[in-house]
Structures are given as structure tokens and as C-alpha cells.
Amino acid sequence: MNLYDTMYGRLPNLVIGFHGCDESTFEKVLNQKQMLHSSTNSYDWLGNGMYFWEQNLERAWQWAKESKSVEKPAVLGAVIDLGYCLNLLDSHYLQILKNEYVLLKQDIQIAGLPLPKNKGEDKTGNAMLRNLDCAVIEHLHTSRKEANYLPFDSVRGVFWEGDSIYPNTEIKEKNHIQICVRNPNCIKGFFAPRGFVESW
């Protein structure tokens, strides 16, 4: 870990995250005290881990309602300490990931394998299956482990997604910050999001 990581690699505040899921997952985590399972798909946008929409309850509900894998939509809230974060809103970590792509490409070429691709575009041209991004991020995690570097507890990224909210703008309907928690100890607690008290 370099000086930058020591000074700025840890985000100092707790964040609220929301996880869209099936009601059965909600019940297992909240009422049966089971840990949320990490996603290990080759197309995960930020690599393998537990996914949350940062401060975005509505987007979590949208995802749960639109997902073909969800029978009864539910949303789980979590209080998260991002810890040592691969923060892709920080130029320092973007450069690290840019360099890692070159290293992954070299390893893939040596192995004689095809480089993964992001694919499955939605109607606005956004790739929905992030196989390349996942491979680069997971390659970084593996490289750091092999070098005995401090592992990242979480990954955080911003995504511009969906239709423009009005003509001639880059502001999209589904813009969001996504968090991928790798270290389960970063989750300080789960909760059921409650309704707004309108009488206040």
C-alpha cells in the first residue's frame, strides 16, 4: 500500500446500501440471520461480491421488479463501511484499473485465450453483461493477493444507465452508484427499509 492508499484509500463514512432481491432472500438474511451470498458471475459489473445501490432505494425496487430471477420483489437495506475501497470515482484507482487491463490482456494472450467482452446491450447501448470489466477487476484482486498486498474490502462505481430524462442531456433515468462488498465484515447490519411518515 502506498502513501495515497494510507491517506485516502479508506472512505471515512458509513453508507446506506439497498439490495434488490426475492422475498425469500430478504427473509433469510433479515429474519434467519443468514449472510447475503456473494455474486460470482463472470459478468458482474464490479467483480465478485455482494451488490448494493448506494443511497438509492427506488433503483433497488426497480431492479427487483424488473428482474426475471425474482418471483416476489423485496429490498434489503444495509449499513456499510466501505473500508479499503477500490473507488472508481477516484482518478488514482481508475489508473490502477487501466494498468491492470494491460496486464490481463498480456496474460490472456500468453494463454492463447480470447479477451472477454462486455456485451448484451440494452436499448440505449449500455452493455448489461460486463465480462471484460469483471475480468479486469478480478485480475486485480488476484494480482494483489499474490503480491501480499492489502485486499480491497469493496468496489464502488458510477453507472450512466437508461434513457435520457429529457432531450439533449446525458442525465439518465437509471443513473446510480453501485457498491460491491467483498469483505462481509464491512456490513454492519441489515434492515428492512420503512415507509415515510407523512404526518411529520
PDB file of C-alpha atoms in Angstrom:
ATOM      1  CA  MET A   1       0.000   0.000   0.000  1.00  0.00           C
ATOM      2  CA  ASN A   2       1.391   3.400  -0.926  1.00  0.00           C
ATOM      3  CA  LEU A   3       1.005   6.758   0.824  1.00  0.00           C
ATOM      4  CA  TYR A   4      -2.062   7.672  -1.224  1.00  0.00           C
ATOM      5  CA  ASP A   5      -3.815   4.481  -0.127  1.00  0.00           C
ATOM      6  CA  THR A   6      -2.927   5.144   3.502  1.00  0.00           C
ATOM      7  CA  MET A   7      -4.266   8.695   3.412  1.00  0.00           C
ATOM      8  CA  TYR A   8      -7.211   8.394   1.034  1.00  0.00           C
ATOM      9  CA  GLY A   9      -7.913   4.724   0.324  1.00  0.00           C
ATOM     10  CA  ARG A  10     -10.396   4.357   3.150  1.00  0.00           C
ATOM     11  CA  LEU A  11     -13.677   6.197   2.778  1.00  0.00           C
ATOM     12  CA  PRO A  12     -14.382   7.630   6.242  1.00  0.00           C
ATOM     13  CA  ASN A  13     -18.158   7.386   6.458  1.00  0.00           C
ATOM     14  CA  LEU A  14     -20.827   4.731   6.640  1.00  0.00           C
ATOM     15  CA  VAL A  15     -23.149   4.472   3.651  1.00  0.00           C
ATOM     16  CA  ILE A  16     -26.626   3.077   3.269  1.00  0.00           C
ATOM     17  CA  GLY A  17     -26.971   0.477   0.546  1.00  0.00           C
ATOM     18  CA  PHE A  18     -30.045  -1.236  -0.864  1.00  0.00           C
ATOM     19  CA  HIS A  19     -30.103  -4.747  -2.331  1.00  0.00           C
ATOM     20  CA  GLY A  20     -32.944  -5.737  -4.644  1.00  0.00           C
ATOM     21  CA  CYS A  21     -33.826  -9.384  -4.153  1.00  0.00           C
ATOM     22  CA  ASP A  22     -36.521 -12.012  -3.839  1.00  0.00           C
ATOM     23  CA  GLU A  23     -38.626 -12.069  -0.682  1.00  0.00           C
ATOM     24  CA  SER A  24     -37.085 -15.436   0.224  1.00  0.00           C
ATOM     25  CA  THR A  25     -33.590 -13.858   0.346  1.00  0.00           C
ATOM     26  CA  PHE A  26     -34.955 -10.940   2.366  1.00  0.00           C
ATOM     27  CA  GLU A  27     -36.414 -13.372   4.932  1.00  0.00           C
ATOM     28  CA  LYS A  28     -33.251 -15.487   5.169  1.00  0.00           C
ATOM     29  CA  VAL A  29     -30.977 -12.504   5.750  1.00  0.00           C
ATOM     30  CA  LEU A  30     -33.183 -10.352   7.951  1.00  0.00           C
ATOM     31  CA  ASN A  31     -35.121 -12.898   9.982  1.00  0.00           C
ATOM     32  CA  GLN A  32     -32.967 -16.029   9.890  1.00  0.00           C
ATOM     33  CA  LYS A  33     -29.680 -14.070  10.293  1.00  0.00           C
ATOM     34  CA  GLN A  34     -28.045 -15.666   7.238  1.00  0.00           C
ATOM     35  CA  MET A  35     -25.341 -13.755   5.365  1.00  0.00           C
ATOM     36  CA  LEU A  36     -26.154 -12.438   1.922  1.00  0.00           C
ATOM     37  CA  HIS A  37     -24.415 -14.581  -0.700  1.00  0.00           C
ATOM     38  CA  SER A  38     -21.712 -13.076  -2.882  1.00  0.00           C
ATOM     39  CA  SER A  39     -22.378 -12.991  -6.596  1.00  0.00           C
ATOM     40  CA  THR A  40     -19.720 -14.833  -8.606  1.00  0.00           C
ATOM     41  CA  ASN A  41     -20.979 -14.326 -12.153  1.00  0.00           C
ATOM     42  CA  SER A  42     -18.395 -13.745 -14.876  1.00  0.00           C
ATOM     43  CA  TYR A  43     -20.400 -10.680 -15.976  1.00  0.00           C
ATOM     44  CA  ASP A  44     -20.707  -8.874 -12.614  1.00  0.00           C
ATOM     45  CA  TRP A  45     -20.205  -5.146 -13.197  1.00  0.00           C
ATOM     46  CA  LEU A  46     -17.730  -4.619 -10.335  1.00  0.00           C
ATOM     47  CA  GLY A  47     -16.365  -8.118  -9.872  1.00  0.00           C
ATOM     48  CA  ASN A  48     -17.491 -10.721  -7.365  1.00  0.00           C
ATOM     49  CA  GLY A  49     -19.198  -9.749  -4.119  1.00  0.00           C
ATOM     50  CA  MET A  50     -22.455  -8.543  -2.557  1.00  0.00           C
ATOM     51  CA  TYR A  51     -24.152  -5.792  -4.576  1.00  0.00           C
ATOM     52  CA  PHE A  52     -25.909  -2.675  -3.315  1.00  0.00           C
ATOM     53  CA  TRP A  53     -27.314   0.521  -4.795  1.00  0.00           C
ATOM     54  CA  GLU A  54     -25.758   3.360  -2.771  1.00  0.00           C
ATOM     55  CA  GLN A  55     -28.443   5.571  -1.164  1.00  0.00           C
ATOM     56  CA  ASN A  56     -30.926   4.523  -3.860  1.00  0.00           C
ATOM     57  CA  LEU A  57     -33.956   2.651  -2.534  1.00  0.00           C
ATOM     58  CA  GLU A  58     -36.057   3.359  -5.620  1.00  0.00           C
ATOM     59  CA  ARG A  59     -33.460   1.911  -8.014  1.00  0.00           C
ATOM     60  CA  ALA A  60     -33.217  -1.251  -5.906  1.00  0.00           C
ATOM     61  CA  TRP A  61     -37.001  -1.645  -6.141  1.00  0.00           C
ATOM     62  CA  GLN A  62     -36.896  -1.069  -9.918  1.00  0.00           C
ATOM     63  CA  TRP A  63     -34.257  -3.754 -10.336  1.00  0.00           C
ATOM     64  CA  ALA A  64     -36.129  -6.268  -8.167  1.00  0.00           C
ATOM     65  CA  LYS A  65     -39.395  -5.689 -10.046  1.00  0.00           C
ATOM     66  CA  GLU A  66     -37.729  -5.940 -13.483  1.00  0.00           C
ATOM     67  CA  SER A  67     -35.524  -8.957 -12.740  1.00  0.00           C
ATOM     68  CA  LYS A  68     -36.609 -12.250 -14.292  1.00  0.00           C
ATOM     69  CA  SER A  69     -34.926 -14.130 -11.419  1.00  0.00           C
ATOM     70  CA  VAL A  70     -37.172 -12.539  -8.762  1.00  0.00           C
ATOM     71  CA  GLU A  71     -40.611 -14.011  -8.011  1.00  0.00           C
ATOM     72  CA  LYS A  72     -41.640 -11.719  -5.132  1.00  0.00           C
ATOM     73  CA  PRO A  73     -39.696  -8.421  -5.198  1.00  0.00           C
ATOM     74  CA  ALA A  74     -38.157  -7.171  -1.968  1.00  0.00           C
ATOM     75  CA  VAL A  75     -35.427  -4.744  -0.932  1.00  0.00           C
ATOM     76  CA  LEU A  76     -32.919  -5.269   1.846  1.00  0.00           C
ATOM     77  CA  GLY A  77     -31.179  -2.281   3.443  1.00  0.00           C
ATOM     78  CA  ALA A  78     -27.616  -2.398   4.786  1.00  0.00           C
ATOM     79  CA  VAL A  79     -25.298  -0.135   6.749  1.00  0.00           C
ATOM     80  CA  ILE A  80     -21.892  -0.429   5.092  1.00  0.00           C
ATOM     81  CA  ASP A  81     -18.355   0.640   5.968  1.00  0.00           C
ATOM     82  CA  LEU A  82     -16.596   0.599   2.582  1.00  0.00           C
ATOM     83  CA  GLY A  83     -13.219   0.073   4.273  1.00  0.00           C
ATOM     84  CA  TYR A  84     -10.282  -0.064   1.861  1.00  0.00           C
ATOM     85  CA  CYS A  85     -12.212   0.689  -1.319  1.00  0.00           C
ATOM     86  CA  LEU A  86     -11.375   0.325  -4.996  1.00  0.00           C
ATOM     87  CA  ASN A  87     -13.216   3.573  -5.616  1.00  0.00           C
ATOM     88  CA  LEU A  88     -13.786   4.031  -9.340  1.00  0.00           C
ATOM     89  CA  LEU A  89     -14.853   7.627  -8.763  1.00  0.00           C
ATOM     90  CA  ASP A  90     -11.233   8.392  -7.797  1.00  0.00           C
ATOM     91  CA  SER A  91      -8.666   9.020 -10.567  1.00  0.00           C
ATOM     92  CA  HIS A  92      -5.947   7.174  -8.616  1.00  0.00           C
ATOM     93  CA  TYR A  93      -7.870   3.897  -8.678  1.00  0.00           C
ATOM     94  CA  LEU A  94      -9.061   4.397 -12.249  1.00  0.00           C
ATOM     95  CA  GLN A  95      -5.406   4.499 -13.307  1.00  0.00           C
ATOM     96  CA  ILE A  96      -4.694   1.316 -11.349  1.00  0.00           C
ATOM     97  CA  LEU A  97      -7.554  -0.423 -13.155  1.00  0.00           C
ATOM     98  CA  LYS A  98      -6.402   0.950 -16.525  1.00  0.00           C
ATOM     99  CA  ASN A  99      -2.945  -0.550 -15.924  1.00  0.00           C
ATOM    100  CA  GLU A 100      -4.486  -3.841 -14.816  1.00  0.00           C
ATOM    101  CA  TYR A 101      -6.296  -4.154 -18.146  1.00  0.00           C
ATOM    102  CA  VAL A 102      -2.909  -4.179 -19.906  1.00  0.00           C
ATOM    103  CA  LEU A 103      -1.649  -6.911 -17.561  1.00  0.00           C
ATOM    104  CA  LEU A 104      -4.787  -9.009 -18.064  1.00  0.00           C
ATOM    105  CA  LYS A 105      -4.506  -8.626 -21.834  1.00  0.00           C
ATOM    106  CA  GLN A 106      -0.887  -9.853 -21.725  1.00  0.00           C
ATOM    107  CA  ASP A 107      -1.825 -12.883 -19.587  1.00  0.00           C
ATOM    108  CA  ILE A 108      -4.753 -13.726 -21.880  1.00  0.00           C
ATOM    109  CA  GLN A 109      -2.543 -13.520 -24.979  1.00  0.00           C
ATOM    110  CA  ILE A 110       0.121 -15.758 -23.409  1.00  0.00           C
ATOM    111  CA  ALA A 111      -2.578 -18.305 -22.576  1.00  0.00           C
ATOM    112  CA  GLY A 112      -3.908 -18.105 -26.134  1.00  0.00           C
ATOM    113  CA  LEU A 113      -7.421 -17.262 -24.972  1.00  0.00           C
ATOM    114  CA  PRO A 114      -9.854 -14.633 -26.269  1.00  0.00           C
ATOM    115  CA  LEU A 115     -10.171 -11.433 -24.260  1.00  0.00           C
ATOM    116  CA  PRO A 116     -13.581 -11.235 -22.528  1.00  0.00           C
ATOM    117  CA  LYS A 117     -16.015  -8.659 -23.910  1.00  0.00           C
ATOM    118  CA  ASN A 118     -18.744  -6.510 -22.416  1.00  0.00           C
ATOM    119  CA  LYS A 119     -21.953  -7.393 -24.260  1.00  0.00           C
ATOM    120  CA  GLY A 120     -25.724  -7.667 -24.153  1.00  0.00           C
ATOM    121  CA  GLU A 121     -26.552  -4.025 -24.861  1.00  0.00           C
ATOM    122  CA  ASP A 122     -29.837  -2.522 -23.689  1.00  0.00           C
ATOM    123  CA  LYS A 123     -31.870  -0.233 -25.973  1.00  0.00           C
ATOM    124  CA  THR A 124     -29.651   2.770 -25.107  1.00  0.00           C
ATOM    125  CA  GLY A 125     -26.418   0.964 -25.982  1.00  0.00           C
ATOM    126  CA  ASN A 126     -25.222   0.148 -22.443  1.00  0.00           C
ATOM    127  CA  ALA A 127     -23.545  -3.240 -22.055  1.00  0.00           C
ATOM    128  CA  MET A 128     -25.512  -5.237 -19.500  1.00  0.00           C
ATOM    129  CA  LEU A 129     -23.075  -8.153 -19.220  1.00  0.00           C
ATOM    130  CA  ARG A 130     -19.719  -6.759 -18.078  1.00  0.00           C
ATOM    131  CA  ASN A 131     -17.479  -9.775 -18.676  1.00  0.00           C
ATOM    132  CA  LEU A 132     -14.428  -7.661 -19.522  1.00  0.00           C
ATOM    133  CA  ASP A 133     -14.838  -5.292 -16.567  1.00  0.00           C
ATOM    134  CA  CYS A 134     -15.351  -8.231 -14.210  1.00  0.00           C
ATOM    135  CA  ALA A 135     -12.245  -9.986 -15.560  1.00  0.00           C
ATOM    136  CA  VAL A 136     -10.066  -6.878 -15.132  1.00  0.00           C
ATOM    137  CA  ILE A 137     -11.275  -6.262 -11.572  1.00  0.00           C
ATOM    138  CA  GLU A 138     -10.907  -9.914 -10.561  1.00  0.00           C
ATOM    139  CA  HIS A 139      -7.424  -9.990 -12.146  1.00  0.00           C
ATOM    140  CA  LEU A 140      -6.505  -7.005  -9.968  1.00  0.00           C
ATOM    141  CA  HIS A 141      -7.751  -8.757  -6.825  1.00  0.00           C
ATOM    142  CA  THR A 142      -5.771 -11.899  -7.709  1.00  0.00           C
ATOM    143  CA  SER A 143      -2.610  -9.920  -8.516  1.00  0.00           C
ATOM    144  CA  ARG A 144      -2.795  -8.103  -5.184  1.00  0.00           C
ATOM    145  CA  LYS A 145      -3.309 -11.356  -3.293  1.00  0.00           C
ATOM    146  CA  GLU A 146      -0.303 -12.969  -4.996  1.00  0.00           C
ATOM    147  CA  ALA A 147       1.837  -9.918  -4.133  1.00  0.00           C
ATOM    148  CA  ASN A 148       0.624  -9.987  -0.485  1.00  0.00           C
ATOM    149  CA  TYR A 149      -0.912  -6.514  -0.851  1.00  0.00           C
ATOM    150  CA  LEU A 150      -3.804  -5.407   1.310  1.00  0.00           C
ATOM    151  CA  PRO A 151      -7.018  -6.661  -0.326  1.00  0.00           C
ATOM    152  CA  PHE A 152      -9.805  -4.292  -1.278  1.00  0.00           C
ATOM    153  CA  ASP A 153     -12.821  -4.577   1.013  1.00  0.00           C
ATOM    154  CA  SER A 154     -15.190  -3.110  -1.538  1.00  0.00           C
ATOM    155  CA  VAL A 155     -15.503  -1.714  -5.054  1.00  0.00           C
ATOM    156  CA  ARG A 156     -17.535   1.396  -5.869  1.00  0.00           C
ATOM    157  CA  GLY A 157     -18.501   2.678  -9.308  1.00  0.00           C
ATOM    158  CA  VAL A 158     -20.889   5.062 -11.032  1.00  0.00           C
ATOM    159  CA  PHE A 159     -23.001   3.976 -13.983  1.00  0.00           C
ATOM    160  CA  TRP A 160     -24.986   6.011 -16.522  1.00  0.00           C
ATOM    161  CA  GLU A 161     -27.895   3.801 -17.458  1.00  0.00           C
ATOM    162  CA  GLY A 162     -31.283   4.077 -19.120  1.00  0.00           C
ATOM    163  CA  ASP A 163     -32.954   6.664 -21.316  1.00  0.00           C
ATOM    164  CA  SER A 164     -32.184  10.389 -21.075  1.00  0.00           C
ATOM    165  CA  ILE A 165     -34.593  12.095 -18.671  1.00  0.00           C
ATOM    166  CA  TYR A 166     -35.208  14.831 -21.269  1.00  0.00           C
ATOM    167  CA  PRO A 167     -33.885  15.653 -24.770  1.00  0.00           C
ATOM    168  CA  ASN A 168     -30.233  16.624 -25.285  1.00  0.00           C
ATOM    169  CA  THR A 169     -28.962  15.556 -21.848  1.00  0.00           C
ATOM    170  CA  GLU A 170     -26.601  12.880 -20.590  1.00  0.00           C
ATOM    171  CA  ILE A 171     -28.566  12.548 -17.341  1.00  0.00           C
ATOM    172  CA  LYS A 172     -30.161   9.107 -17.478  1.00  0.00           C
ATOM    173  CA  GLU A 173     -33.216   7.609 -15.791  1.00  0.00           C
ATOM    174  CA  LYS A 174     -31.263   4.837 -14.064  1.00  0.00           C
ATOM    175  CA  ASN A 175     -28.010   6.602 -13.109  1.00  0.00           C
ATOM    176  CA  HIS A 176     -26.629   5.113  -9.923  1.00  0.00           C
ATOM    177  CA  ILE A 177     -23.647   4.418  -7.735  1.00  0.00           C
ATOM    178  CA  GLN A 178     -23.135   0.724  -7.204  1.00  0.00           C
ATOM    179  CA  ILE A 179     -21.213  -0.905  -4.386  1.00  0.00           C
ATOM    180  CA  CYS A 180     -19.741  -4.395  -4.445  1.00  0.00           C
ATOM    181  CA  VAL A 181     -18.823  -5.551  -0.934  1.00  0.00           C
ATOM    182  CA  ARG A 182     -16.116  -8.216  -0.904  1.00  0.00           C
ATOM    183  CA  ASN A 183     -15.404  -8.284   2.840  1.00  0.00           C
ATOM    184  CA  PRO A 184     -18.602  -9.336   4.695  1.00  0.00           C
ATOM    185  CA  ASN A 185     -17.302  -7.657   7.869  1.00  0.00           C
ATOM    186  CA  CYS A 186     -17.896  -4.299   6.168  1.00  0.00           C
ATOM    187  CA  ILE A 187     -21.639  -4.823   6.526  1.00  0.00           C
ATOM    188  CA  LYS A 188     -22.505  -3.534   9.986  1.00  0.00           C
ATOM    189  CA  GLY A 189     -26.145  -4.550   9.822  1.00  0.00           C
ATOM    190  CA  PHE A 190     -29.148  -5.272   7.632  1.00  0.00           C
ATOM    191  CA  PHE A 191     -32.553  -3.652   7.954  1.00  0.00           C
ATOM    192  CA  ALA A 192     -35.991  -3.523   6.381  1.00  0.00           C
ATOM    193  CA  PRO A 193     -36.483  -0.105   4.752  1.00  0.00           C
ATOM    194  CA  ARG A 194     -39.537   1.537   6.286  1.00  0.00           C
ATOM    195  CA  GLY A 195     -42.103   3.932   4.883  1.00  0.00           C
ATOM    196  CA  PHE A 196     -42.011   7.693   5.151  1.00  0.00           C
ATOM    197  CA  VAL A 197     -44.018   9.310   7.969  1.00  0.00           C
ATOM    198  CA  GLU A 198     -46.073  11.832   6.001  1.00  0.00           C
ATOM    199  CA  SER A 199     -47.636  13.442   9.072  1.00  0.00           C
ATOM    200  CA  TRP A 200     -44.316  14.956  10.224  1.00  0.00           C
TER     201      TRP A 200
END
